Coordinates of C-alpha atoms in Angstrom, one line a residue:
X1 CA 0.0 0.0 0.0
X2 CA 1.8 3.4 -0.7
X3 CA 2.1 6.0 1.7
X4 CA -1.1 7.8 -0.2
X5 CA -3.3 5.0 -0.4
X6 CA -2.6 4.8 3.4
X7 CA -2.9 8.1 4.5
X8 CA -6.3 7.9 2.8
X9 CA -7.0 4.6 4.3
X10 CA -6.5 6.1 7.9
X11 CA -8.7 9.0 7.4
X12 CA -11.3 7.7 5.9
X13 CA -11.5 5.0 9.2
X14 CA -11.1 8.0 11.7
X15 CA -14.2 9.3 10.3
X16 CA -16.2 5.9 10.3
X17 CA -15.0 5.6 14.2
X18 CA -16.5 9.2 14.8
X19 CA -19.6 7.9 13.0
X20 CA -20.1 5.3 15.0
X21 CA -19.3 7.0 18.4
X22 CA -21.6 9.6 17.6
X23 CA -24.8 7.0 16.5
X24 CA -24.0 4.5 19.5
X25 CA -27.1 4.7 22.0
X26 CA -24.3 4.7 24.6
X27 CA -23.3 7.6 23.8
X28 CA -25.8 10.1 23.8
X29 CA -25.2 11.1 27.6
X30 CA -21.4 11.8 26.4
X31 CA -22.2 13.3 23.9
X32 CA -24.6 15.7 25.8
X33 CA -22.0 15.9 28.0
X34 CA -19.4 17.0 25.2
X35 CA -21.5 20.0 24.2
X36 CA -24.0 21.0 26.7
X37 CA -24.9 24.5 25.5
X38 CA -24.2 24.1 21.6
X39 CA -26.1 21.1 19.8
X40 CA -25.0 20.9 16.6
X41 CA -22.6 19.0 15.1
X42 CA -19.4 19.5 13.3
X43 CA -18.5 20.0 9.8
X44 CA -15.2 16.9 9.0
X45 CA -13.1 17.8 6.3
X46 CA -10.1 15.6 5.3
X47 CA -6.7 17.2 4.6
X48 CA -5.0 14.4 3.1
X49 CA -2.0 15.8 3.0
X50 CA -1.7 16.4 6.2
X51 CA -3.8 13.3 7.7
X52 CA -5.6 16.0 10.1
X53 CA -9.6 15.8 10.7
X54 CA -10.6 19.5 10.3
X55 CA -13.1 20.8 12.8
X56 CA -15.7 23.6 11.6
X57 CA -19.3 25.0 12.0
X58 CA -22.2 23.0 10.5
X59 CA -23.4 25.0 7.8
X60 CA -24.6 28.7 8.1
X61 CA -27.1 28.1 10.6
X62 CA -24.7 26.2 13.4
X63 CA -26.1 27.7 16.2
X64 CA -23.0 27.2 17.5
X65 CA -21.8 30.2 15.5
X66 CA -22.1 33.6 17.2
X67 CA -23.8 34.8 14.1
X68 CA -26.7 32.7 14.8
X69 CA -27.6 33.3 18.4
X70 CA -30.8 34.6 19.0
X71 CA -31.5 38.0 18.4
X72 CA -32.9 38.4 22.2
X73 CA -29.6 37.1 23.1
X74 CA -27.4 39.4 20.7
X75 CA -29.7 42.4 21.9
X76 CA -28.7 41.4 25.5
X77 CA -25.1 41.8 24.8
X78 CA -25.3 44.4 23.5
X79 CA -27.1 46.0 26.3
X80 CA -24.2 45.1 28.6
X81 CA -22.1 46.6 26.1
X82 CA -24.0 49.9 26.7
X83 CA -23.6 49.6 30.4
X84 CA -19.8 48.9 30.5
X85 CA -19.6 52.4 28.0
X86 CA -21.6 53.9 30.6
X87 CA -19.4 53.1 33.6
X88 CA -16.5 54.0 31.2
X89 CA -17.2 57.1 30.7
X90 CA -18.5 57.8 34.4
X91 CA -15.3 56.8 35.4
X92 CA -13.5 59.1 32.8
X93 CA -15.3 62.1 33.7
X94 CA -17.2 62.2 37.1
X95 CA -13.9 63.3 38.7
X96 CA -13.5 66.1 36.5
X97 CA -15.8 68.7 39.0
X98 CA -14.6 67.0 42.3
X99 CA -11.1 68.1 40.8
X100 CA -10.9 71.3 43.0
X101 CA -11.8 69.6 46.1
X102 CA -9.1 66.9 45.3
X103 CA -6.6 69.5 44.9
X104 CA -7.7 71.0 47.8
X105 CA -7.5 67.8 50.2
X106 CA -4.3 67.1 49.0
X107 CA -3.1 70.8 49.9
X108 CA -2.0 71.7 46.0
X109 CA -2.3 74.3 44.0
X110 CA -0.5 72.7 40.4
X111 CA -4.1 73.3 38.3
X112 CA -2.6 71.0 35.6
X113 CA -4.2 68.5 37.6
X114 CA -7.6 69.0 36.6
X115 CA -6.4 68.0 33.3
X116 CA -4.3 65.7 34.4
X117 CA -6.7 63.4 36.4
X118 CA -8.5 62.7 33.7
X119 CA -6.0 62.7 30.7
X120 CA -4.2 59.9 32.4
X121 CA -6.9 57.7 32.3
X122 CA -6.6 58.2 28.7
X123 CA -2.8 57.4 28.5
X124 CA -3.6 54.3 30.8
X125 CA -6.8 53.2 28.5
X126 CA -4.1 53.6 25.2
X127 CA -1.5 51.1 26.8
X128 CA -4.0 48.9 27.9
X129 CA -5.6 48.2 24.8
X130 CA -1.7 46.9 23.3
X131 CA -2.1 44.0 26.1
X132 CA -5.9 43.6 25.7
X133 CA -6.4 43.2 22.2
X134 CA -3.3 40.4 21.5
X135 CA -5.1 38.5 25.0
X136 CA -8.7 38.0 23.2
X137 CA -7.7 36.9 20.2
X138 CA -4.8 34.6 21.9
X139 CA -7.1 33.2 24.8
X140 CA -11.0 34.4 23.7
X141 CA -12.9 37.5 24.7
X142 CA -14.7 36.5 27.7
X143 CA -12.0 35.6 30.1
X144 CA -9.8 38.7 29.5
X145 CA -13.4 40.7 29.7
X146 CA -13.8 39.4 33.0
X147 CA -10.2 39.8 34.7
X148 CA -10.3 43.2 33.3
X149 CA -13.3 44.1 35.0
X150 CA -12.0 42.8 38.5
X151 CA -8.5 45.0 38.0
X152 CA -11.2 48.2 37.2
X153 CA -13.1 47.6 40.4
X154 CA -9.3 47.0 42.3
X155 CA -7.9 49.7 40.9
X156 CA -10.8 52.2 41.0
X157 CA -11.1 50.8 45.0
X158 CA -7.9 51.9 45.5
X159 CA -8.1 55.7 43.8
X160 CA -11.0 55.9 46.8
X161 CA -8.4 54.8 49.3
X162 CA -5.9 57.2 47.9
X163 CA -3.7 59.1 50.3
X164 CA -1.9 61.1 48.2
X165 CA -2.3 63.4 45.0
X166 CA 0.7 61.1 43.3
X167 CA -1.1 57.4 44.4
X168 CA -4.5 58.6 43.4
X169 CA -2.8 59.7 40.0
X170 CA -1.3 56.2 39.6
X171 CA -4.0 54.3 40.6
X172 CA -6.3 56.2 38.3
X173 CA -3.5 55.3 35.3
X174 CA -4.1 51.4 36.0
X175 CA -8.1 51.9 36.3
X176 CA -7.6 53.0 32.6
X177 CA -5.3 50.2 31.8
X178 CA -8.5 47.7 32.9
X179 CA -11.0 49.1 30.5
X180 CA -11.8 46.7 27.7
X181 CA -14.9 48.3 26.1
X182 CA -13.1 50.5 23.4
X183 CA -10.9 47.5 21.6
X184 CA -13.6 44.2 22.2
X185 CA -17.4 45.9 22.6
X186 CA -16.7 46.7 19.2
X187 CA -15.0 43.4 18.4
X188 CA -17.8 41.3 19.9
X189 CA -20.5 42.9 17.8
X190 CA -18.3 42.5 14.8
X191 CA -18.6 38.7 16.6
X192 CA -22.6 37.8 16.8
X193 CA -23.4 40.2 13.7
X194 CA -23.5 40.1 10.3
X195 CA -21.6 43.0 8.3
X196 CA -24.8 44.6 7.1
X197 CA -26.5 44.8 10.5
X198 CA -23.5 46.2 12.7
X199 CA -24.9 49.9 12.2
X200 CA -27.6 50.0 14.5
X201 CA -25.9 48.0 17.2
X202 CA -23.0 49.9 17.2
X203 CA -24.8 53.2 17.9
X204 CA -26.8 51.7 20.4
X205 CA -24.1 50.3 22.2
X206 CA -23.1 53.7 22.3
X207 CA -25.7 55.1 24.2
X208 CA -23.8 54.8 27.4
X209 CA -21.4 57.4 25.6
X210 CA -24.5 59.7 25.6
X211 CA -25.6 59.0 28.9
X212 CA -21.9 59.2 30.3
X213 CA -21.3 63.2 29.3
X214 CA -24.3 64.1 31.0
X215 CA -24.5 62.3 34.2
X216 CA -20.9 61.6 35.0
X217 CA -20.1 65.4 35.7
X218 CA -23.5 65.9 37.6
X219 CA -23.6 63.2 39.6
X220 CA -19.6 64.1 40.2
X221 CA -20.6 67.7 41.3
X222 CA -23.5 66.5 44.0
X223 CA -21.7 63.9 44.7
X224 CA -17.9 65.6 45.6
X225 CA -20.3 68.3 47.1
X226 CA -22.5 66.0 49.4
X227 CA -20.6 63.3 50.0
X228 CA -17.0 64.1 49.9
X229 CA -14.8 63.6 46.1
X230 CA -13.8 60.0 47.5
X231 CA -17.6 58.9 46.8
X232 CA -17.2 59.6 43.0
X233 CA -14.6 56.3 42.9
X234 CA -16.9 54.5 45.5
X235 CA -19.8 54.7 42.9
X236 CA -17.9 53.5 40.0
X237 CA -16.2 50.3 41.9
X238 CA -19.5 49.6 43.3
X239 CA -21.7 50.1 39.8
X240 CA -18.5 48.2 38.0
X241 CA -19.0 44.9 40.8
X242 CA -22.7 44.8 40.4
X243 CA -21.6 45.0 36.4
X244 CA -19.0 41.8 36.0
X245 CA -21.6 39.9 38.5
X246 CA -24.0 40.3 35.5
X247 CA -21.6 39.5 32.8
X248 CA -20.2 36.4 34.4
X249 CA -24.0 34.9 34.6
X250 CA -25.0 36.2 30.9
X251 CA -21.8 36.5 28.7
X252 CA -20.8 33.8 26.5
X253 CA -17.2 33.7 24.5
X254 CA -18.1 35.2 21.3
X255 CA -14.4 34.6 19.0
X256 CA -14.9 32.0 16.7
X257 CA -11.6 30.9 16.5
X258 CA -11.4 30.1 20.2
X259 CA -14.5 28.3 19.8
X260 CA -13.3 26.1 17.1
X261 CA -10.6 25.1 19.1
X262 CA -12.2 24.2 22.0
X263 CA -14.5 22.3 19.9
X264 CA -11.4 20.7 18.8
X265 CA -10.1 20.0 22.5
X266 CA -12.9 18.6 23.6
X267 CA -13.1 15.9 20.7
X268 CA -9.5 14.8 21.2
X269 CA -10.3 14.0 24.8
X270 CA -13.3 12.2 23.9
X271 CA -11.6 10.0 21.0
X272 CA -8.4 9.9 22.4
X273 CA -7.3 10.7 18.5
X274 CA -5.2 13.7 17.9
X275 CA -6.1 14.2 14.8
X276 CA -8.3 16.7 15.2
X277 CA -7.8 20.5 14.4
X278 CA -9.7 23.7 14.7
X279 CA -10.0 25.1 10.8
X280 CA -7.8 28.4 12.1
X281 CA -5.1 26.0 13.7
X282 CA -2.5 27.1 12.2
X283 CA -0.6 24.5 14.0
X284 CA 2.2 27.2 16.2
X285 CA 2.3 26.8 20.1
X286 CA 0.1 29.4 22.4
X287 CA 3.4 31.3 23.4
X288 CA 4.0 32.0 19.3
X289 CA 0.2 32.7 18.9
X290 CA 0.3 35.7 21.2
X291 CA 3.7 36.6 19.5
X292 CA 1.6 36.8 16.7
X293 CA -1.0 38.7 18.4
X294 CA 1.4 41.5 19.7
X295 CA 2.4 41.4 16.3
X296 CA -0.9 41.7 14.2
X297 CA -1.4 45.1 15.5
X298 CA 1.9 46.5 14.6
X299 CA 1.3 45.0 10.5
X300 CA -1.9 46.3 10.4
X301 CA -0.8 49.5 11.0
X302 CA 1.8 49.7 8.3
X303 CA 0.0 47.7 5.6
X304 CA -3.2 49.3 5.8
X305 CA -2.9 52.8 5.5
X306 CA -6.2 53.4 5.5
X307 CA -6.7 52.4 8.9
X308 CA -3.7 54.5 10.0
X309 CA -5.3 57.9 9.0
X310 CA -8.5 57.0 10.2
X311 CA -6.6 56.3 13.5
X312 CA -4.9 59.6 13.1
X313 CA -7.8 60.8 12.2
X314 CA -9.7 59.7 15.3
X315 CA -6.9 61.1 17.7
X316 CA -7.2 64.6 16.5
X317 CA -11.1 64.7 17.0
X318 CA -10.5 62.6 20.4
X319 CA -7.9 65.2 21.4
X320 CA -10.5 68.0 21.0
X321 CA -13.2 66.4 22.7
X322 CA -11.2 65.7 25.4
X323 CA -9.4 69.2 26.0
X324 CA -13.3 70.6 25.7
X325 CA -14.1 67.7 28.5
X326 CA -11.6 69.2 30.7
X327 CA -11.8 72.8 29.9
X328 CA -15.9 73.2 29.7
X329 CA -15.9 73.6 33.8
X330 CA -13.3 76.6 34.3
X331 CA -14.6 78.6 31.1
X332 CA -18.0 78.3 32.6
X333 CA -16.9 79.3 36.0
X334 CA -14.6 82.2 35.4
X335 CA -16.7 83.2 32.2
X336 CA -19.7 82.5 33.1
X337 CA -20.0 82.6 37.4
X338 CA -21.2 78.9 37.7
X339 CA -20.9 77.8 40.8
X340 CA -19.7 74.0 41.6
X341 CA -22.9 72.6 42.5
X342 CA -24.5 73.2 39.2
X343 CA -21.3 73.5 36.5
X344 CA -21.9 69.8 36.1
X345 CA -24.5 70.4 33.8
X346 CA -23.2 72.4 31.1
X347 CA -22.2 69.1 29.9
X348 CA -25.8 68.5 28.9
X349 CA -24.9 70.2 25.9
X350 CA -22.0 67.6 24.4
X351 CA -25.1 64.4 25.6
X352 CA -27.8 65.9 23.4
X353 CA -25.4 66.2 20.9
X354 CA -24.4 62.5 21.1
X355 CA -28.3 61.3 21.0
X356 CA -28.9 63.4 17.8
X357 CA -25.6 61.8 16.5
X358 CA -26.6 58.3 17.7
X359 CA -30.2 58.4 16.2
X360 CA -28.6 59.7 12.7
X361 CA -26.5 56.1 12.7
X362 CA -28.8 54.0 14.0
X363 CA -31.5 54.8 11.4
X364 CA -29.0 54.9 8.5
X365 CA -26.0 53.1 8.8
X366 CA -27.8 49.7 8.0
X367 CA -30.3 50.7 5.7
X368 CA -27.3 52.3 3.4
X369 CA -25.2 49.3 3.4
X370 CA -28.4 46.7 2.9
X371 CA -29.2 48.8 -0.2
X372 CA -26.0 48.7 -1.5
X373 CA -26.3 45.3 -0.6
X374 CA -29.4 44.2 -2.6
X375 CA -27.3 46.0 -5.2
X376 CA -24.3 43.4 -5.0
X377 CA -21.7 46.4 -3.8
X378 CA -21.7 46.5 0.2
X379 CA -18.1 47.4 1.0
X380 CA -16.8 48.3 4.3
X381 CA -16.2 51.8 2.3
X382 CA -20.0 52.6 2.5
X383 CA -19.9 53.3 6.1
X384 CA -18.2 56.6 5.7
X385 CA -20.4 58.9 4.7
X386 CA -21.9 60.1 7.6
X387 CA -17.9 61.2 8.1
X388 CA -18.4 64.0 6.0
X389 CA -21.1 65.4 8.1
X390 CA -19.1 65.0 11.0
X391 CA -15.9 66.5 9.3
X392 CA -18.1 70.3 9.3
X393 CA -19.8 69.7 12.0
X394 CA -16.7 69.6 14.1
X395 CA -14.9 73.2 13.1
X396 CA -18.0 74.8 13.4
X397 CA -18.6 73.9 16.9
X398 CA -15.1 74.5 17.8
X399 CA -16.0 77.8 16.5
X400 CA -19.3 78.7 17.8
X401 CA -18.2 77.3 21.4
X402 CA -15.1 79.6 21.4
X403 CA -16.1 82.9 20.2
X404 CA -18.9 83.1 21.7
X405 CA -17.3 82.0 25.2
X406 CA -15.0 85.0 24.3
X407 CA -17.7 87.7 23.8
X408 CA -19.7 86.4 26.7
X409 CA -22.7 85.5 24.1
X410 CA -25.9 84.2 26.7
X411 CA -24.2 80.6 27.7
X412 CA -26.9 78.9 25.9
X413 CA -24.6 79.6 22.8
X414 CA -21.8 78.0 23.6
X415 CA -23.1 74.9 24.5
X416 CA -24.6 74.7 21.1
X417 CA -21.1 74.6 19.9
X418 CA -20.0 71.9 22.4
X419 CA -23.4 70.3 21.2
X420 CA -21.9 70.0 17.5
X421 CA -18.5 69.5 18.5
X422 CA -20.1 66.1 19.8
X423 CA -22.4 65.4 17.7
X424 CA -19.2 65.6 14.8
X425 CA -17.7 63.1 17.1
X426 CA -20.1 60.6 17.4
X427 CA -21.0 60.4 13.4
X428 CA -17.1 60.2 13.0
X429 CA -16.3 57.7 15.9
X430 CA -18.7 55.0 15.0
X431 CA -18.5 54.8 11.2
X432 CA -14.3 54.6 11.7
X433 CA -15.1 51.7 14.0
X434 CA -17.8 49.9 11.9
X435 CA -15.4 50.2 9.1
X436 CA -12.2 48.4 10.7
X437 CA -14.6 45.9 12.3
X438 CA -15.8 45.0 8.8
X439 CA -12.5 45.1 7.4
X440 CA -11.3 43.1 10.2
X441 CA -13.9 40.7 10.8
X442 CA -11.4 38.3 12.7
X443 CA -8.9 40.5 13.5
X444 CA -11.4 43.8 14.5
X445 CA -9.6 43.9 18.0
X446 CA -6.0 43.8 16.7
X447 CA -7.2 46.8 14.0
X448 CA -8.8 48.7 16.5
X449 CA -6.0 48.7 18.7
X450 CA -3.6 50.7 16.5
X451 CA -6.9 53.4 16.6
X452 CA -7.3 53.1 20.7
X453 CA -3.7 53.6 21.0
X454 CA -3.0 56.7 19.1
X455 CA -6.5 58.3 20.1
X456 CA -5.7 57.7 23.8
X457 CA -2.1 59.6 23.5
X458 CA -4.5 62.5 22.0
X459 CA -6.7 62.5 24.6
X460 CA -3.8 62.2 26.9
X461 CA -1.6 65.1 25.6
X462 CA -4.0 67.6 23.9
X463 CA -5.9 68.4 26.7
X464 CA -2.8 69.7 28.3
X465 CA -2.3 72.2 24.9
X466 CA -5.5 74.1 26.0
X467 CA -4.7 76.3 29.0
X468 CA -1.5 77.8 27.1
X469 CA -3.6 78.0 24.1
X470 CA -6.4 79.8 25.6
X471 CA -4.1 81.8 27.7
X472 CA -2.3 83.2 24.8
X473 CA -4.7 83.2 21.8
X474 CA -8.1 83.3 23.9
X475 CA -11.0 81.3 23.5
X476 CA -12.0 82.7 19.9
X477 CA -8.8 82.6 18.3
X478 CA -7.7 79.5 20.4
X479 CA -10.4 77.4 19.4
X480 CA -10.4 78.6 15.7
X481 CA -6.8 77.2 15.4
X482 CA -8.3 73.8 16.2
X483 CA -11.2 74.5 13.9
X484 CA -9.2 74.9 10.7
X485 CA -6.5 71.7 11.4
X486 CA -9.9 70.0 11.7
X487 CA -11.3 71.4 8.1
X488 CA -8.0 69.9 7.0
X489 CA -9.4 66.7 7.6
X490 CA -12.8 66.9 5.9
X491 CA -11.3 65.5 2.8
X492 CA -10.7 62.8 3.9
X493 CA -13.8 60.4 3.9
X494 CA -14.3 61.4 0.5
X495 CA -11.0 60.3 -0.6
X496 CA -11.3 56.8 1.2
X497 CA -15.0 56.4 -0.3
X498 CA -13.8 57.0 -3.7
X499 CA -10.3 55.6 -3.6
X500 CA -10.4 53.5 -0.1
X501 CA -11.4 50.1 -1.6
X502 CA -8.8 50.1 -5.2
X503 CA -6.4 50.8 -1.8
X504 CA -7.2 48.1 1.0
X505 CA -7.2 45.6 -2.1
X506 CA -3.7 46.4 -3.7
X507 CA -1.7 43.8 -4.5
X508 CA 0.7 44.7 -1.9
X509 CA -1.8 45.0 1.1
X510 CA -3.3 42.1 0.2
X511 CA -0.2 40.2 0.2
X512 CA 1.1 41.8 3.5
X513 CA -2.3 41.2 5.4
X514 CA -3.3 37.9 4.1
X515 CA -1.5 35.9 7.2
X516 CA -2.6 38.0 10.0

C-alpha cells in the first residue's frame, strides 16, 4: 500500500470511528455531556495531505456560530455593552468637577491636575488596549473581559483609598489600563453580527457614551459636594462589581476561533485521536500565537494605510473632545460665574449632541449598506459617509463654542457649539469603528487597537495644549486654530470612499495582510 493509499485509508477509518461513536445509543449522555450549550454538530473535512480531521461550523445556521444566536440574546449583549460604555465614561469624567476639592484635600495648587486626572486615564486606557487586544484573540474574549473588570473595580477601590495626589494619579492610570470596552465591545459585535447589521448595534451600544457626558459630571458635582470627592470612585467600583456579576451569569465567549478550538479539544479528549484540528489551527504553540498577536497590531498598522489615517484621524477629533471635556468647567466658572454645585450640567450640551448623532447612525448606517447590498456592492467603504457630516460639524462647533465664550454670548450659545463639537464626534467615531470591524472581521480587536492607542495619546496630551492656548490666543482665536486643522481633515472620507477600496485591495496589502 503506498504511503497515499494509506494516508487515505486512515482517514477515511477515523471518520467511520467518529460515525459510530456519535450513532451508538451509549453515547448520547457523552455526547450531551461533550457540548452541553451548543447542539450541533461538526463539519469533517479531510486534509489528506496532512492526515488531520478539520473541525468547523455545521453549515450557516450552526447555532454554535455567534452569528446565529438569537437575536434576544445578541440584543442582551449588547445592552451590557452599553452599560460597561456607561461606567466608562463615568469613570472618565465624574472626577473632572470634584477636581478642585481633590486638589484642595491634597493641599495643591499645580491646576494641571484637573487636566491631568482625567487625561491619564486616557494614557492608561491607550496602553491597555496593546495587552488587551493580543489577549482575546490569543485566549478568547470572555476571560480577559472578566479579569479586566475585577483589576477596574481593584484599581478604581484603590483611587477611593488614595492618600496622596501622586497614588490617586497612579492608581487612576491602572483603572484606565482595565477598561476593555473601546478595543472588544466593538470586536464582539463584529462577533454575533453580520456585516450589514452592525450599524444600529454599534450606535446603540453607544448610548452609554451619551448617557456618560451628561451624568458623570453631575452626579460628580452632587456627589464631591454632598458626600466628599472619594464617593465619586466608591460609585464606579460599586456600579463596575454589580456589572462583571451580570456578565459572568450572561456572557458567553463570542471569538470564533477560540471556539473552534475548544470544539477541537474537547473531541481529542473524547476519542483519544489527535487528529483533530480547529479550521484556524494554524498548528504554532500558544506562546507563538500571542507573539503573533502583539504582532498583528503592529502589521496592520503599516500595511493598511487606510486604517492609520483613520486612526490619526480619530486622535485629532479625540484630542478635541477631550481638551473641551476638561476645559468646559473653568470657562464656565470664570466666564460665566457657575458655581460647583451646578457647573456639572453644562455638559448636557455635548449628551444631546451625542443622541442626535446616535439616532442619525442607527436609522442609517444599516439601511445604506443593505441597499447597496441588494445591489451586489456592500463594501466596508459605504460606512463613511456620515464622516463628512461630522468633518463640518466639528470646526464649526469649535468655533461657535469659542467665540462666543469670548464675547460672553448668553451661555446657551456655547453649549450649542459643544453640542456640535459632539455630535461631529459621534458620526465620525462610529463609522471609523464599523469600518475596521468589517475590514477586520477576525482580526477587528488587533485593528482597533492601532486606533485606541493613538486616540488615547491624543486624549492624553491635547488636553494639556489648551490652558496655554487659551491663555495666549483666547477662547475665539484658540479654538479657531483647532477648527481649521480640523477642516484639514474633511477630505478625507471622500478620498477613502472613492479611492479607499482600489487601496485596501492592492496587491501589496493584500499580500502583507493575508496571514494576520
Amino acid at each position: 500500500m503506498s504511503p497515499e493509499t494509506s494516508d487515505r485509508h486512515s482517514i477515511t477509518q477515523l471518520v467511520e470511528d467518529v460515525t459510530l461513536l456519535n450513532s451508538s445509543p451509549a453515547s448520547e449522555a457523552s455526547n450531551a455531556a461533550l457540548d452541553a450549550q451548543q447542539t450541533s454538530a461538526m463539519i469533517i473535512t479531510q486534509m489528506e495531505e496532512k492526515s488531520q480531521v478539520i473541525v468547523d461550523f455545521e453549515g450557516d445556521d450552526d447555532p454554535a456560530n455567534p452569528i446565529n444566536w438569537s437575536r434576544k440574546y445578541k440584543w442582551t449583549v449588547i445592552f451590557l455593552m452599553s452599560i460597561i460604555n456607561l461606567i466608562a465614561t463615568l469613570a472618565t469624567l465624574m472626577c473632572t468637577p470634584a477636581a478642585p476639592q481633590i486638589l484642595a484635600d491634597f493641599k495643591s495648587d499645580d491646576q494641571r491636575y484637573y487636566t491631568f486626572l482625567v487625561s491619564i486615564w486616557e494614557l492608561g486606557e491607550g496602553l491597555g488596549s496593546v495587552v488587551i487586544a493580543p489577549l482575546s484573540e490569543t485566549y478568547g474574549r470572555l476571560p480577559v473581559w472578566h479579569v479586566a473588570n475585577v483589576f477596574l473595580v481593584v484599581f478604581t477601590v484603590a483611587c477611593a483609598l488614595s492618600d496622596s495626589l501622586q497614588m490617586l494619579v497612579a492608581f487612576r492610570f491602572l483603572s484606565g489600563c482595565s477598561l476593555v470596552s473601546v478595543t472588544l465591545s466593538p470586536s464582539i459585535i463584529g462577533d454575533i453580527f453580520a456585516q450589514e447589521e452592525r450599524g444600529t448595534p454599534m450606535a446603540i451600544a453607544g448610548i452609554g457614551t451619551l448617557i456618560g457626558p451628561i451624568a458623570g459630571p453631575i452626579m460628580g458635582s452632587f456627589l464631591s459636594q454632598s458626600k466628599g470627592w472619594r464617593w465619586v470612585f466608591w460609585t464606579v467600583a460599586i456600579f463596575t462589581g454589580g456589572y462583571e456579576i451580570v456578565c459572568l451569569l450572561l456572557l458567553r465567549e463570542s471569538y470564533r476561533i477560540r471556539i473552534l478550538d475548544r470544539k477541537a479539544k474537547r473531541l481529542r479528549q473524547k476519542t483519544g485521536n489527535s487528529s483533530f484540528r480547529s479550521k484556524h489551527d494554524v498548528g504554532i504553540s500558544g506562546k507563538d500565537v500571542f507573539q503573533q498577536c502583539v504582532i498583528r497590531p503592529i502589521k496592520i498598522w503599516i500595511y493598511s494605510p487606510i486604517v492609520l489615517l483613520l486612526s490619526i484621524y480619530m486622535a485629532v477629533i479625540y484630542g478635541y473632545e477631550y481638551l473641551v471635556f476638561t476645559t468646559i468647567t473653568e470657562v464656565f466658572e470664570t466666564e460665566y460665574d457657575f458655581q460647583a454645585r451646578i457647573v456639572g450640567l453644562v455638559f448636557l450640551g455635548m449628551g444631546i449632541g451625542s443622541i442626535i448623532g446616535l439616532i442619525l447612525i442607527g436609522a442609517t448606517s444599516d439601511w445604506y449598506i443593505k441597499k447597496k447590498a441588494a445591489k451586489g456592492e456592500m463594501r466596508p467603504e459605504d460606512r463613511l459617509p456620515p464622516m463628512i457630516l461630522g468633518g463640518l460639524a466639528m470646526p464649526a462647533g469649535l468655533f461657535l463654542y469659542g467665540w462666543t465664550a469670548e464675547k460672553h454670548v448668553h451661555w446657551t450659545a456655547p453649549i450649542v457649539g459643544t453640542a456640535m463639537v459632539e455630535f461631529g464626534f459621534i458620526v465620525t467615531q462610529i463609522p471609523i469603528q464599523t469600518y475596521i470591524v468589517d475590514a477586520f472581521p477576525l482580526h477587528a480587536a488587533s485593528a482597533l487597537n492601532v486606533m485606541t492607542v493613538l486616540r488615547s495619546w491624543a486624549g492624553a496630551i491635547l488636553p494639556f495644549a489648551g490652558p496655554p492656548l487659551y491663555a495666549r490666543l483666547g477662547y475665539g482665536w484658540g479654538n479657531s486654530v483647532l477648527g481649521f486643522i480640523a477642516l484639514a481633515f474633511v477630505p478625507v472620507p471622500l478620498l477613502f470612499i472613492r479611492y479607499g477600496e482600489r487601496v485596501r485591495k492592492s496587491p501589496r496589502s493584500e499580500r502583507k495582510l493575508q496571514n494576520l
